[in-house]
């Protein structure tokens, strides 16, 4: 809320305090109705856009809502740009283009059998147990391996890459900046080593693609390459791991949905879309407002931070029928859970295909599975799980 006479803002909400059930669903519903453009005092103060329509407009207008100054709330200035997200047109196009061949739909679909193999390999040792952690022992490592596979990360690097993705997601979910700096330092030494190696021995890997890229006629700097790896280890892992976690948590609580997907596996891709819409694994990302604007009844000033709250837009009653109901086979929607416009998730197909492959293998392996105690949830800017204890029937 803003006091028009003094310009003083009063906080409408805090992203650091989720609802009593650990989610943000009730809070976002209230915000969409009461203060769709909401102010928070956290992270130095920022506006949150919660309506689908406003978020789409903001994504279409990078001149006003710039990603170049910040891509997250709070902004993490660690001395490198988190590419390609932390850039605006016209630079953004070429920055993004280097990733698209690795993440194109046909290439990712071609990985489906290999993704299912990776899922089976992680599931195999779990079959011998009656209890395990579906997040820590399956969803998290699986998402890390799927990312390494898609990005052609050499297999001898997978375990280090996975430790970065795990540590960075721990760091984001606990606000542990020293841990992010620790990961950034390891990634930096990897980047420097790889630059030397791939300059002499180029291949079909990601680093060779970075080294061959030209932006406005120049090569990428090592700082830019560092920024790419940092974004990929965070954006490319947590989102998918959290979505898969939501899928398994949902199916453990709704065995009737698990049974339907076992009987009709062709529904799994639609179920994945609904899981990502309904549970909103990436709650919100950021922009800097570049000029004073009026939005609904609020004035956003030049230089202020703005969060695009994808998870709130995903339940917008003006956009989705029965927005607050989980519909396993919901027809395709205009969900913005993968973003919208120029920065639309370049890894969306990898996310979709890997989550579907993992659900399929999990349902095949376990004819029953049930919740087994309290989950541990993450908070802003992601909503997912650090821990999902499950119980499966003993193997006779
Ligand atoms: C369910 C899984 C995923 C969700 C919900 C998700 C969500 C999003 C969203 C909302 C954005 C838009 C950001 C913005 O406009 O500020 C985005 C962008 C991005 N995502 Fe994803 N993502 C997922 C999986 C992945 C994966 C697997 C990768 C792996 C490469 C990835 C890499 C990226 C990158 C690099 C961008 C920036 C694109 C650009 O700036 O052009 N994401 N994602």
XYZ file of C-alpha atoms and ligand atoms in Angstrom:
439
model
C 0.000 0.000 0.000
C 1.295 3.562 -0.732
C 0.425 6.677 1.306
C -0.158 9.148 -1.574
C 0.605 12.252 0.568
C 4.003 11.036 1.803
C 4.833 8.412 -0.828
C 5.541 5.994 2.051
C 4.818 2.366 1.242
C 3.416 -0.163 3.695
C 4.166 -3.828 3.097
C 1.308 -5.909 1.631
C 3.130 -9.216 2.134
C 6.429 -10.971 2.804
C 7.760 -13.748 0.543
C 9.706 -15.046 3.546
C 6.507 -16.060 5.343
C 4.560 -18.740 3.428
C 1.033 -19.841 4.348
C 0.540 -22.182 7.319
C 0.509 -25.165 4.910
C 3.959 -24.164 3.603
C 2.646 -23.046 0.178
C 1.703 -19.558 -1.071
C -1.647 -20.432 -2.653
C -3.987 -18.684 -0.187
C -1.717 -15.648 0.079
C -1.501 -15.213 -3.707
C -5.279 -15.583 -4.043
C -5.729 -12.817 -1.488
C -3.115 -10.634 -3.208
C -4.714 -11.069 -6.658
C -7.998 -9.853 -5.169
C -6.828 -7.204 -2.702
C -3.515 -5.845 -4.025
C -2.617 -7.390 -7.419
C 0.417 -5.100 -7.584
C 1.771 -5.669 -4.082
C 4.616 -4.071 -2.160
C 7.033 -5.997 0.051
C 9.718 -4.450 2.273
C 11.930 -7.520 1.927
C 15.149 -7.600 -0.107
C 15.405 -3.795 -0.124
C 11.745 -3.420 -1.159
C 10.057 -4.694 -4.311
C 6.759 -4.790 -6.216
C 5.125 -8.145 -7.002
C 2.876 -8.552 -10.065
C 0.373 -11.339 -9.425
C -2.103 -11.062 -12.349
C -1.520 -13.089 -15.526
C -2.376 -10.077 -17.727
C 0.134 -7.764 -16.006
C 2.934 -10.322 -16.164
C 2.378 -10.921 -19.893
C 2.442 -7.132 -20.483
C 5.672 -6.783 -18.503
C 7.322 -9.618 -20.457
C 6.369 -7.894 -23.721
C 7.978 -4.643 -22.597
C 11.656 -5.225 -21.724
C 12.315 -1.498 -22.273
C 10.313 -0.805 -19.094
C 10.840 -4.083 -17.243
C 14.532 -4.768 -17.757
C 16.241 -8.084 -17.047
C 19.673 -6.649 -17.688
C 19.968 -4.995 -14.294
C 18.452 -7.902 -12.390
C 16.793 -11.208 -13.154
C 15.857 -12.189 -9.598
C 14.556 -10.598 -6.442
C 16.811 -10.084 -4.575
C 19.414 -9.225 -7.200
C 22.555 -11.312 -6.853
C 25.501 -9.268 -8.072
C 28.428 -11.666 -7.992
C 30.471 -9.958 -10.682
C 29.132 -11.843 -13.715
C 25.867 -11.611 -15.729
C 23.611 -14.678 -15.269
C 23.218 -15.352 -19.008
C 21.132 -15.386 -21.084
C 18.537 -14.298 -18.522
C 20.300 -11.179 -17.309
C 20.195 -9.368 -20.663
C 17.752 -7.353 -22.782
C 17.200 -7.127 -26.551
C 19.048 -6.764 -28.858
C 21.884 -8.605 -27.037
C 19.573 -11.210 -25.542
C 18.849 -12.983 -28.880
C 22.454 -13.976 -29.648
C 23.139 -14.764 -25.984
C 20.192 -17.186 -25.977
C 20.929 -18.680 -29.389
C 24.018 -20.578 -28.228
C 21.846 -22.722 -25.944
C 18.975 -23.496 -28.307
C 20.657 -26.304 -30.323
C 21.336 -28.194 -27.069
C 17.759 -27.800 -25.839
C 15.705 -28.077 -29.046
C 12.566 -30.211 -28.786
C 13.654 -32.917 -31.306
C 17.051 -33.319 -29.613
C 15.513 -33.555 -26.160
C 12.822 -36.002 -27.324
C 15.643 -38.154 -28.713
C 17.002 -38.427 -25.153
C 13.791 -39.889 -23.757
C 15.024 -43.526 -23.678
C 18.286 -42.431 -22.032
C 16.383 -40.320 -19.484
C 14.262 -43.339 -18.605
C 17.446 -45.378 -18.154
C 18.856 -42.735 -15.804
C 15.609 -42.834 -13.803
C 15.684 -46.669 -13.618
C 19.306 -46.625 -12.430
C 18.408 -44.297 -9.540
C 15.253 -46.285 -8.716
C 16.928 -49.714 -8.687
C 18.595 -49.426 -5.246
C 15.422 -47.832 -3.805
C 13.378 -50.932 -4.696
C 15.198 -52.869 -2.005
C 13.951 -50.515 0.711
C 10.598 -49.809 2.319
C 11.259 -46.115 2.944
C 13.296 -43.511 1.119
C 13.407 -39.824 0.320
C 11.797 -39.209 -3.073
C 13.327 -35.742 -3.325
C 16.874 -36.212 -2.065
C 17.369 -39.727 -3.435
C 15.467 -39.447 -6.696
C 14.101 -36.094 -7.950
C 17.188 -34.011 -7.138
C 19.896 -36.331 -8.507
C 17.756 -37.231 -11.520
C 17.308 -33.567 -12.522
C 21.066 -33.004 -12.165
C 21.892 -35.949 -14.420
C 19.252 -34.992 -17.006
C 20.813 -31.535 -17.236
C 24.344 -32.952 -17.665
C 23.069 -35.270 -20.403
C 21.361 -32.477 -22.356
C 24.304 -30.104 -22.076
C 26.871 -32.767 -23.136
C 28.741 -32.330 -19.867
C 31.556 -34.931 -19.879
C 30.548 -37.912 -17.694
C 33.597 -37.555 -15.454
C 32.230 -34.107 -14.500
C 28.675 -35.248 -13.641
C 29.252 -35.744 -9.954
C 30.922 -32.340 -9.569
C 28.199 -30.683 -11.684
C 25.550 -32.380 -9.539
C 27.219 -31.122 -6.368
C 27.045 -27.562 -7.745
C 23.361 -27.883 -8.609
C 22.592 -29.382 -5.189
C 24.624 -26.751 -3.316
C 23.227 -23.871 -5.309
C 19.673 -25.023 -4.716
C 20.443 -25.426 -0.986
C 21.992 -21.958 -1.003
C 19.003 -20.330 -2.729
C 16.460 -22.065 -0.508
C 18.291 -21.094 2.684
C 19.635 -17.671 1.625
C 23.185 -18.995 2.133
C 25.235 -16.467 0.104
C 28.671 -17.861 1.191
C 27.632 -21.220 -0.298
C 26.681 -19.544 -3.611
C 30.119 -17.872 -3.608
C 31.759 -21.237 -2.947
C 29.933 -22.788 -5.923
C 30.763 -19.729 -8.055
C 34.472 -20.202 -7.267
C 34.404 -23.922 -8.222
C 32.500 -23.164 -11.430
C 35.002 -20.420 -12.248
C 37.993 -22.767 -11.985
C 36.161 -25.358 -14.104
C 35.417 -22.683 -16.739
C 39.047 -21.567 -16.835
C 40.299 -25.151 -17.159
C 37.777 -25.959 -19.871
C 38.488 -22.789 -21.866
C 42.150 -23.820 -22.116
C 41.305 -27.397 -23.012
C 38.534 -26.729 -25.562
C 40.397 -23.917 -27.288
C 42.947 -26.558 -28.317
C 40.484 -29.482 -28.682
C 37.021 -28.224 -29.712
C 34.175 -30.786 -29.705
C 30.356 -30.909 -29.691
C 30.145 -29.913 -26.031
C 28.735 -26.767 -24.454
C 32.077 -25.101 -23.780
C 33.126 -25.500 -27.422
C 29.815 -23.882 -28.438
C 30.505 -20.936 -26.120
C 33.994 -20.540 -27.552
C 32.622 -20.521 -31.115
C 29.942 -17.903 -30.308
C 30.275 -14.324 -31.505
C 28.229 -11.496 -29.985
C 28.401 -8.341 -32.096
C 31.511 -9.734 -33.757
C 33.392 -10.511 -30.519
C 33.999 -13.700 -28.540
C 32.321 -14.329 -25.202
C 34.466 -13.353 -22.224
C 35.331 -15.910 -19.535
C 33.148 -13.887 -17.138
C 30.151 -14.264 -19.470
C 30.806 -18.008 -19.852
C 30.987 -18.261 -16.064
C 27.579 -16.519 -15.890
C 26.027 -19.040 -18.292
C 27.178 -22.008 -16.218
C 25.924 -20.369 -13.022
C 22.471 -19.764 -14.500
C 22.276 -23.267 -15.957
C 23.254 -24.956 -12.691
C 20.487 -23.047 -10.890
C 17.647 -22.463 -13.419
C 18.203 -25.811 -15.107
C 18.096 -27.934 -11.996
C 15.901 -26.656 -9.178
C 12.908 -26.023 -11.402
C 12.814 -29.581 -12.752
C 13.764 -31.236 -9.459
C 11.020 -29.289 -7.677
C 8.436 -30.095 -10.349
C 9.268 -33.795 -10.164
C 9.103 -33.542 -6.374
C 5.636 -31.979 -6.661
C 4.569 -34.759 -9.022
C 5.681 -37.513 -6.619
C 4.256 -35.729 -3.580
C 0.941 -35.222 -5.391
C 0.767 -38.835 -6.578
C 1.629 -40.153 -3.099
C -1.343 -38.188 -1.762
C -3.616 -39.037 -4.722
C -3.220 -42.759 -5.472
C -6.265 -42.507 -7.757
C -4.261 -40.157 -10.017
C -1.253 -42.489 -9.871
C -3.510 -45.391 -10.904
C -4.951 -43.389 -13.790
C -1.496 -42.444 -15.103
C -0.366 -46.075 -14.849
C -3.405 -47.120 -16.885
C -3.212 -44.205 -19.346
C 0.483 -43.191 -19.587
C -0.331 -41.056 -22.635
C -1.844 -38.586 -20.128
C 1.500 -38.035 -18.378
C 2.594 -35.040 -20.533
C -0.701 -33.235 -19.753
C -0.339 -34.084 -16.082
C 3.171 -32.577 -16.158
C 1.780 -29.285 -17.526
C -0.804 -29.224 -14.750
C 1.776 -30.017 -12.056
C 3.956 -27.138 -13.230
C 0.925 -24.787 -13.440
C -0.730 -25.785 -10.197
C 2.333 -26.073 -7.965
C 4.428 -23.270 -9.562
C 7.963 -24.563 -8.805
C 9.557 -21.230 -9.726
C 7.580 -18.701 -7.712
C 8.893 -15.488 -9.202
C 11.789 -13.808 -10.972
C 12.786 -10.177 -11.229
C 13.064 -7.119 -13.396
C 14.132 -3.527 -12.738
C 11.590 -0.864 -13.711
C 13.376 1.674 -15.918
C 10.860 4.559 -15.685
C 8.002 5.779 -13.494
C 4.781 3.972 -14.485
C 1.218 3.545 -13.222
C 0.007 -0.046 -12.956
C -3.532 -0.618 -11.654
C -3.655 1.755 -8.660
C 0.081 1.752 -7.946
C 2.996 3.936 -9.041
C 6.170 1.984 -9.751
C 9.197 4.256 -9.788
C 12.263 4.077 -12.034
C 14.904 1.889 -10.424
C 12.491 -0.143 -8.270
C 12.618 -3.938 -8.239
C 9.659 -5.834 -9.692
C 8.963 -9.553 -9.265
C 6.910 -11.386 -11.884
C 5.136 -13.930 -9.706
C 4.571 -16.817 -12.115
C 3.070 -18.999 -9.383
C 0.388 -16.380 -8.597
C -0.467 -15.870 -12.288
C -0.816 -19.648 -12.677
C -3.899 -19.642 -10.434
C -5.432 -16.420 -11.825
C -9.201 -16.954 -11.897
C -9.510 -14.488 -14.836
C -7.305 -16.736 -16.936
C -8.038 -20.331 -15.882
C -11.308 -22.115 -15.302
C -11.386 -23.588 -11.777
C -7.897 -22.152 -11.336
C -7.551 -23.525 -7.810
C -8.494 -27.083 -8.786
C -5.900 -29.639 -9.874
C -7.189 -31.213 -13.100
C -4.987 -34.174 -14.080
C -5.937 -33.981 -17.769
C -6.531 -30.220 -18.005
C -6.567 -29.111 -21.664
C -3.624 -26.935 -22.762
C -3.674 -23.508 -21.092
C -1.876 -20.206 -21.537
C 0.091 -20.803 -18.351
C 3.122 -18.578 -17.770
C 4.832 -21.059 -15.449
C 7.623 -21.392 -18.044
C 7.669 -17.604 -18.539
C 6.492 -15.628 -21.555
C 8.052 -13.775 -24.495
C 11.753 -13.431 -25.244
C 12.953 -15.103 -22.042
C 10.429 -17.974 -22.279
C 12.174 -20.958 -20.717
C 14.739 -22.269 -23.178
C 14.833 -25.524 -21.164
C 11.043 -26.071 -21.120
C 11.187 -29.176 -23.304
C 14.005 -30.665 -21.264
C 11.919 -29.992 -18.143
C 8.797 -31.556 -19.646
C 10.421 -34.637 -21.162
C 12.569 -35.460 -18.133
C 9.716 -35.075 -15.621
C 7.443 -37.259 -17.765
C 10.169 -39.920 -18.159
C 10.845 -39.970 -14.411
C 7.144 -40.186 -13.474
C 6.658 -43.061 -15.870
C 9.563 -45.079 -14.472
C 8.582 -44.335 -10.873
C 4.987 -45.460 -11.446
C 6.190 -48.613 -13.213
C 8.601 -49.453 -10.390
C 6.260 -48.840 -7.452
C 2.725 -50.158 -7.683
C 2.012 -48.266 -4.456
C 3.748 -45.500 -2.573
C 2.536 -43.327 0.269
C 3.661 -40.319 2.298
C 5.856 -41.289 5.250
C 6.203 -38.241 7.478
C 6.759 -34.519 7.165
C 8.159 -32.996 3.986
C 10.716 -30.167 4.068
C 9.688 -27.344 1.740
C 11.689 -24.528 0.155
C 10.568 -20.895 0.171
C 10.883 -17.939 -2.219
C 12.013 -17.845 -4.985
C 11.274 -21.543 -5.492
C 8.605 -23.748 -4.008
C 9.641 -27.338 -3.869
C 10.987 -29.901 -1.460
C 14.293 -30.688 0.157
C 12.751 -33.870 1.529
C 9.743 -36.067 0.618
C 9.739 -39.201 2.816
C 7.773 -42.041 1.176
C 6.936 -45.635 2.079
C 6.585 -48.449 -0.442
C 5.316 -51.995 0.190
C 7.994 -54.539 1.149
C 9.168 -56.691 -1.777
C 8.032 -60.285 -0.924
C 9.697 -27.381 -14.849
C 10.857 -26.887 -15.127
C 11.133 -25.420 -15.415
C 10.415 -24.300 -15.103
C 9.087 -24.211 -14.350
C 11.153 -23.156 -15.635
C 10.731 -21.845 -15.562
C 11.326 -20.792 -16.225
C 10.798 -19.451 -16.294
C 9.525 -18.972 -15.622
C 11.649 -18.712 -17.069
C 11.465 -17.252 -17.491
C 12.374 -16.329 -16.739
C 12.103 -14.864 -16.948
O 11.443 -14.456 -17.911
O 12.558 -14.097 -16.094
C 12.747 -19.579 -17.449
C 13.834 -19.201 -18.211
C 14.948 -20.002 -18.387
N 15.070 -21.329 -18.075
Fe 13.647 -22.493 -17.240
N 12.296 -23.612 -16.215
C 12.323 -24.988 -16.108
C 13.317 -25.837 -16.583
C 14.493 -25.428 -17.125
C 15.559 -26.321 -17.524
C 15.549 -27.843 -17.414
C 16.561 -25.541 -17.998
C 17.865 -26.097 -18.511
C 18.596 -25.647 -19.371
C 16.125 -24.140 -17.903
C 16.860 -23.022 -18.268
C 16.334 -21.753 -18.398
C 17.083 -20.635 -18.962
C 18.526 -20.676 -19.453
C 16.205 -19.541 -18.963
C 16.498 -18.145 -19.492
C 16.019 -18.033 -20.915
C 16.305 -16.681 -21.543
O 16.726 -15.761 -20.842
O 16.121 -16.567 -22.762
N 14.860 -24.130 -17.374
N 12.526 -20.854 -16.937
